[in-house]
């Protein structure tokens, strides 16, 4: 069974990643908001996590292009 990552779970995963790898990657979130009210609440939570962990967490959007 697949579940989406909540902001709290994402934070825990990023801390675990940092502990294993010694750095934090830039993160782009996608496909995460079932409704507009929840979208705003989670976006604020992600902003707080980004600031707390001093890493980039960006909300994906339609048309976003990422060059790797």
Phi, psi and omega in degrees: 000130181264141176231151174281154175280128171279165176305321180294319178292322177299316179301314179297318179296319179294321177296319178296316178302313181300319180297321181281319189257340179085005177208170175244135178280162168287142184238136172239121179270146178219158171048059186232356187239110177287336178211162187298319181297316178293326178303312182294318180298315181289323178300318177295320177297320179293324178298318179296317179296318178302315180292316182296319182268357180055052178219166181272124171233115185245140176279125177289157179210159180301130180093353178297132176246131179242125178256121180261000000 
